[in-house]
Amino acid sequence: VVVDVRMPPTFTDEGLRAALVVRDRWPDVGVLVLSQWVEERYATELISGRPHGVGYLLKDRVADVAEFLDALRRVAAGGTALDPEVVAQLLVRRIDSRGGDPLGDLTERERHVLALMAEGRSNAEIGAALVITDSAVSKHINSIFAKLGLYPGDVGHRRVLAVLRYLGAAPA
């Protein structure tokens, strides 16, 4: 499902509310929300609870058809597609609300890897974007998991939990 945040009849948040209903009633249906601006409350509400099969893109991204179709395919396959601006705004909000960087132990490279993970990128896509090997990407991701206290035997998907911590949508 692709929806605009602002839809008829009032053009306020009907599209987002429809997206939340679809995610609740039909959990296997991917939902991609489009918005003109970064609306943190909407983005947080959309990814909280069940952060898979979901996307939130700024309408400017739709102009790049290849990027839009890539995001649509990821969401339809159960992945995520978050606009880099949405990721940046959520991180800034989290840093400001906590009075410091919650991910202070991560290296600059690990932060870049985690930011790309938050956009819904695969390991291969992260490697290509950062011009590093798949093995290096895996090592960075494992280091991120260790520094965030996310271990293989824990309940939940560690990659999703790491991204949620990064975005401030889940408790530390």
mmCIF file of C-alpha atoms in Angstrom:
data_model
loop_
_atom_site.group_PDB
_atom_site.id
_atom_site.type_symbol
_atom_site.label_atom_id
_atom_site.label_comp_id
_atom_site.label_asym_id
_atom_site.label_seq_id
_atom_site.Cartn_x
_atom_site.Cartn_y
_atom_site.Cartn_z
ATOM 1 C CA VAL A 1 0.000 0.000 0.000
ATOM 2 C CA VAL A 2 1.304 3.451 -0.891
ATOM 3 C CA VAL A 3 -0.338 6.391 0.890
ATOM 4 C CA ASP A 4 0.247 10.078 1.321
ATOM 5 C CA VAL A 5 0.183 11.291 4.943
ATOM 6 C CA ARG A 6 -2.337 13.969 3.997
ATOM 7 C CA MET A 7 -5.392 12.599 2.211
ATOM 8 C CA PRO A 8 -9.072 13.553 1.875
ATOM 9 C CA PRO A 9 -11.356 14.580 3.364
ATOM 10 C CA THR A 10 -9.451 16.981 5.697
ATOM 11 C CA PHE A 11 -5.922 16.578 4.295
ATOM 12 C CA THR A 12 -4.418 16.312 7.783
ATOM 13 C CA ASP A 13 -3.362 12.786 8.722
ATOM 14 C CA GLU A 14 -5.939 10.470 7.132
ATOM 15 C CA GLY A 15 -3.298 8.686 5.055
ATOM 16 C CA LEU A 16 -1.176 7.901 8.084
ATOM 17 C CA ARG A 17 -4.202 6.705 10.035
ATOM 18 C CA ALA A 18 -5.168 4.468 7.101
ATOM 19 C CA ALA A 19 -1.604 3.099 6.998
ATOM 20 C CA LEU A 20 -1.754 2.262 10.708
ATOM 21 C CA VAL A 21 -5.090 0.463 10.242
ATOM 22 C CA VAL A 22 -3.679 -1.568 7.334
ATOM 23 C CA ARG A 23 -0.601 -2.524 9.410
ATOM 24 C CA ASP A 24 -2.851 -3.553 12.299
ATOM 25 C CA ARG A 25 -5.478 -5.519 10.347
ATOM 26 C CA TRP A 26 -3.259 -6.990 7.625
ATOM 27 C CA PRO A 27 0.235 -7.352 9.134
ATOM 28 C CA ASP A 28 1.673 -9.031 6.033
ATOM 29 C CA VAL A 29 0.892 -6.043 3.818
ATOM 30 C CA GLY A 30 3.778 -3.631 3.309
ATOM 31 C CA VAL A 31 2.982 0.047 3.777
ATOM 32 C CA LEU A 32 4.927 2.901 2.193
ATOM 33 C CA VAL A 33 4.000 6.374 3.412
ATOM 34 C CA LEU A 34 4.862 9.502 1.444
ATOM 35 C CA SER A 35 5.129 12.929 3.009
ATOM 36 C CA GLN A 36 6.121 16.398 1.885
ATOM 37 C CA TRP A 37 8.049 17.060 5.109
ATOM 38 C CA VAL A 38 9.666 15.045 7.876
ATOM 39 C CA GLU A 39 6.949 14.622 10.470
ATOM 40 C CA GLU A 40 8.695 12.901 13.370
ATOM 41 C CA ARG A 41 5.526 11.956 15.227
ATOM 42 C CA TYR A 42 4.157 10.179 12.164
ATOM 43 C CA ALA A 43 7.416 8.407 11.378
ATOM 44 C CA THR A 44 7.831 7.220 14.974
ATOM 45 C CA GLU A 45 4.230 6.027 15.190
ATOM 46 C CA LEU A 46 4.561 4.149 11.914
ATOM 47 C CA ILE A 47 7.748 2.224 12.790
ATOM 48 C CA SER A 48 7.060 1.634 16.481
ATOM 49 C CA GLY A 49 5.880 -1.813 17.429
ATOM 50 C CA ARG A 50 6.373 -3.613 14.116
ATOM 51 C CA PRO A 51 9.230 -2.084 12.134
ATOM 52 C CA HIS A 52 9.150 -4.385 9.124
ATOM 53 C CA GLY A 53 7.249 -4.070 5.872
ATOM 54 C CA VAL A 54 7.183 -0.312 6.321
ATOM 55 C CA GLY A 55 8.564 2.759 4.624
ATOM 56 C CA TYR A 56 8.458 6.504 5.084
ATOM 57 C CA LEU A 57 9.780 8.591 2.202
ATOM 58 C CA LEU A 58 9.764 12.254 1.432
ATOM 59 C CA LYS A 59 7.984 13.029 -1.828
ATOM 60 C CA ASP A 60 11.225 14.382 -3.282
ATOM 61 C CA ARG A 61 12.507 10.759 -3.325
ATOM 62 C CA VAL A 62 9.645 9.730 -5.589
ATOM 63 C CA ALA A 63 11.160 11.885 -8.343
ATOM 64 C CA ASP A 64 13.977 9.325 -8.599
ATOM 65 C CA VAL A 65 11.958 6.433 -10.027
ATOM 66 C CA ALA A 66 14.703 3.833 -9.499
ATOM 67 C CA GLU A 67 15.084 4.813 -5.831
ATOM 68 C CA PHE A 68 11.307 4.805 -5.334
ATOM 69 C CA LEU A 69 10.922 1.355 -6.922
ATOM 70 C CA ASP A 70 13.810 0.022 -4.815
ATOM 71 C CA ALA A 71 12.097 1.281 -1.647
ATOM 72 C CA LEU A 72 8.753 -0.150 -2.775
ATOM 73 C CA ARG A 73 10.305 -3.582 -3.434
ATOM 74 C CA ARG A 74 12.041 -3.611 -0.019
ATOM 75 C CA VAL A 75 8.818 -2.737 1.805
ATOM 76 C CA ALA A 76 6.791 -5.291 -0.179
ATOM 77 C CA ALA A 77 9.372 -7.959 0.732
ATOM 78 C CA GLY A 78 8.998 -7.169 4.442
ATOM 79 C CA GLY A 79 11.959 -4.811 4.733
ATOM 80 C CA THR A 80 12.138 -1.139 5.574
ATOM 81 C CA ALA A 81 12.710 2.012 3.570
ATOM 82 C CA LEU A 82 13.289 5.152 5.576
ATOM 83 C CA ASP A 83 14.243 8.393 3.924
ATOM 84 C CA PRO A 84 17.718 9.542 5.021
ATOM 85 C CA GLU A 85 16.194 12.864 6.128
ATOM 86 C CA VAL A 86 13.713 11.021 8.347
ATOM 87 C CA VAL A 87 16.552 9.026 9.910
ATOM 88 C CA ALA A 88 18.560 12.209 10.499
ATOM 89 C CA GLN A 89 15.630 14.067 12.086
ATOM 90 C CA LEU A 90 14.785 11.177 14.412
ATOM 91 C CA LEU A 91 18.408 10.887 15.497
ATOM 92 C CA VAL A 92 18.689 14.633 16.174
ATOM 93 C CA ARG A 93 15.497 14.485 18.239
ATOM 94 C CA ARG A 94 16.823 11.550 20.236
ATOM 95 C CA ILE A 95 20.187 13.223 20.912
ATOM 96 C CA ASP A 96 18.465 16.454 21.979
ATOM 97 C CA SER A 97 15.983 14.663 24.258
ATOM 98 C CA ARG A 98 18.681 12.624 25.985
ATOM 99 C CA GLY A 99 21.195 15.435 26.400
ATOM 100 C CA GLY A 100 23.889 13.484 24.587
ATOM 101 C CA ASP A 101 24.572 10.913 21.925
ATOM 102 C CA PRO A 102 22.977 7.584 22.971
ATOM 103 C CA LEU A 103 25.301 5.699 20.660
ATOM 104 C CA GLY A 104 28.509 7.298 21.915
ATOM 105 C CA ASP A 105 30.495 4.058 21.879
ATOM 106 C CA LEU A 106 30.070 3.583 18.130
ATOM 107 C CA THR A 107 32.833 4.600 15.759
ATOM 108 C CA GLU A 108 32.105 6.994 12.907
ATOM 109 C CA ARG A 109 32.108 4.078 10.432
ATOM 110 C CA GLU A 110 29.711 2.086 12.645
ATOM 111 C CA ARG A 111 27.387 5.102 12.723
ATOM 112 C CA HIS A 112 27.445 5.249 8.913
ATOM 113 C CA VAL A 113 26.675 1.529 8.717
ATOM 114 C CA LEU A 114 23.825 1.885 11.226
ATOM 115 C CA ALA A 115 22.407 4.896 9.350
ATOM 116 C CA LEU A 116 22.323 2.854 6.139
ATOM 117 C CA MET A 117 20.735 -0.046 8.030
ATOM 118 C CA ALA A 118 18.070 2.409 9.227
ATOM 119 C CA GLU A 119 17.350 3.292 5.595
ATOM 120 C CA GLY A 120 16.625 -0.402 5.003
ATOM 121 C CA ARG A 121 19.801 -1.144 3.032
ATOM 122 C CA SER A 122 21.135 -4.694 2.713
ATOM 123 C CA ASN A 123 24.723 -5.574 3.631
ATOM 124 C CA ALA A 124 25.672 -5.546 -0.056
ATOM 125 C CA GLU A 125 24.121 -2.105 -0.536
ATOM 126 C CA ILE A 126 25.913 -0.808 2.579
ATOM 127 C CA GLY A 127 29.206 -2.164 1.294
ATOM 128 C CA ALA A 128 28.693 -0.539 -2.095
ATOM 129 C CA ALA A 129 27.734 2.818 -0.552
ATOM 130 C CA LEU A 130 30.749 2.858 1.793
ATOM 131 C CA VAL A 131 33.114 1.132 -0.651
ATOM 132 C CA ILE A 132 33.928 -1.705 1.761
ATOM 133 C CA THR A 133 33.668 -5.485 1.509
ATOM 134 C CA ASP A 134 30.690 -7.548 2.666
ATOM 135 C CA SER A 135 32.983 -9.027 5.308
ATOM 136 C CA ALA A 136 33.813 -5.550 6.628
ATOM 137 C CA VAL A 137 30.105 -4.671 6.733
ATOM 138 C CA SER A 138 29.400 -7.839 8.753
ATOM 139 C CA LYS A 139 32.204 -7.019 11.181
ATOM 140 C CA HIS A 140 30.861 -3.499 11.695
ATOM 141 C CA ILE A 141 27.341 -4.811 12.246
ATOM 142 C CA ASN A 142 28.540 -7.401 14.771
ATOM 143 C CA SER A 143 30.466 -4.663 16.585
ATOM 144 C CA ILE A 144 27.331 -2.493 16.643
ATOM 145 C CA PHE A 145 25.326 -5.381 18.102
ATOM 146 C CA ALA A 146 27.939 -5.978 20.803
ATOM 147 C CA LYS A 147 28.174 -2.291 21.745
ATOM 148 C CA LEU A 148 24.374 -2.041 21.947
ATOM 149 C CA GLY A 149 24.119 -5.227 24.012
ATOM 150 C CA LEU A 150 22.224 -7.169 21.353
ATOM 151 C CA TYR A 151 23.304 -10.800 21.503
ATOM 152 C CA PRO A 152 22.436 -13.780 19.249
ATOM 153 C CA GLY A 153 20.290 -15.537 21.875
ATOM 154 C CA ASP A 154 18.171 -12.462 22.617
ATOM 155 C CA VAL A 155 14.509 -12.319 21.645
ATOM 156 C CA GLY A 156 13.849 -10.237 18.548
ATOM 157 C CA HIS A 157 15.646 -9.370 15.345
ATOM 158 C CA ARG A 158 18.952 -7.726 16.312
ATOM 159 C CA ARG A 159 19.206 -5.644 13.154
ATOM 160 C CA VAL A 160 15.741 -4.168 13.699
ATOM 161 C CA LEU A 161 16.414 -3.612 17.408
ATOM 162 C CA ALA A 162 19.681 -1.792 16.612
ATOM 163 C CA VAL A 163 17.895 0.484 14.143
ATOM 164 C CA LEU A 164 15.095 1.177 16.622
ATOM 165 C CA ARG A 165 17.628 2.185 19.257
ATOM 166 C CA TYR A 166 19.336 4.375 16.700
ATOM 167 C CA LEU A 167 16.047 6.086 15.871
ATOM 168 C CA GLY A 168 14.962 6.337 19.476
ATOM 169 C CA ALA A 169 11.802 4.301 18.916
ATOM 170 C CA ALA A 170 12.709 1.523 21.365
ATOM 171 C CA PRO A 171 14.022 1.443 24.934
ATOM 172 C CA ALA A 172 17.750 0.985 25.424
#
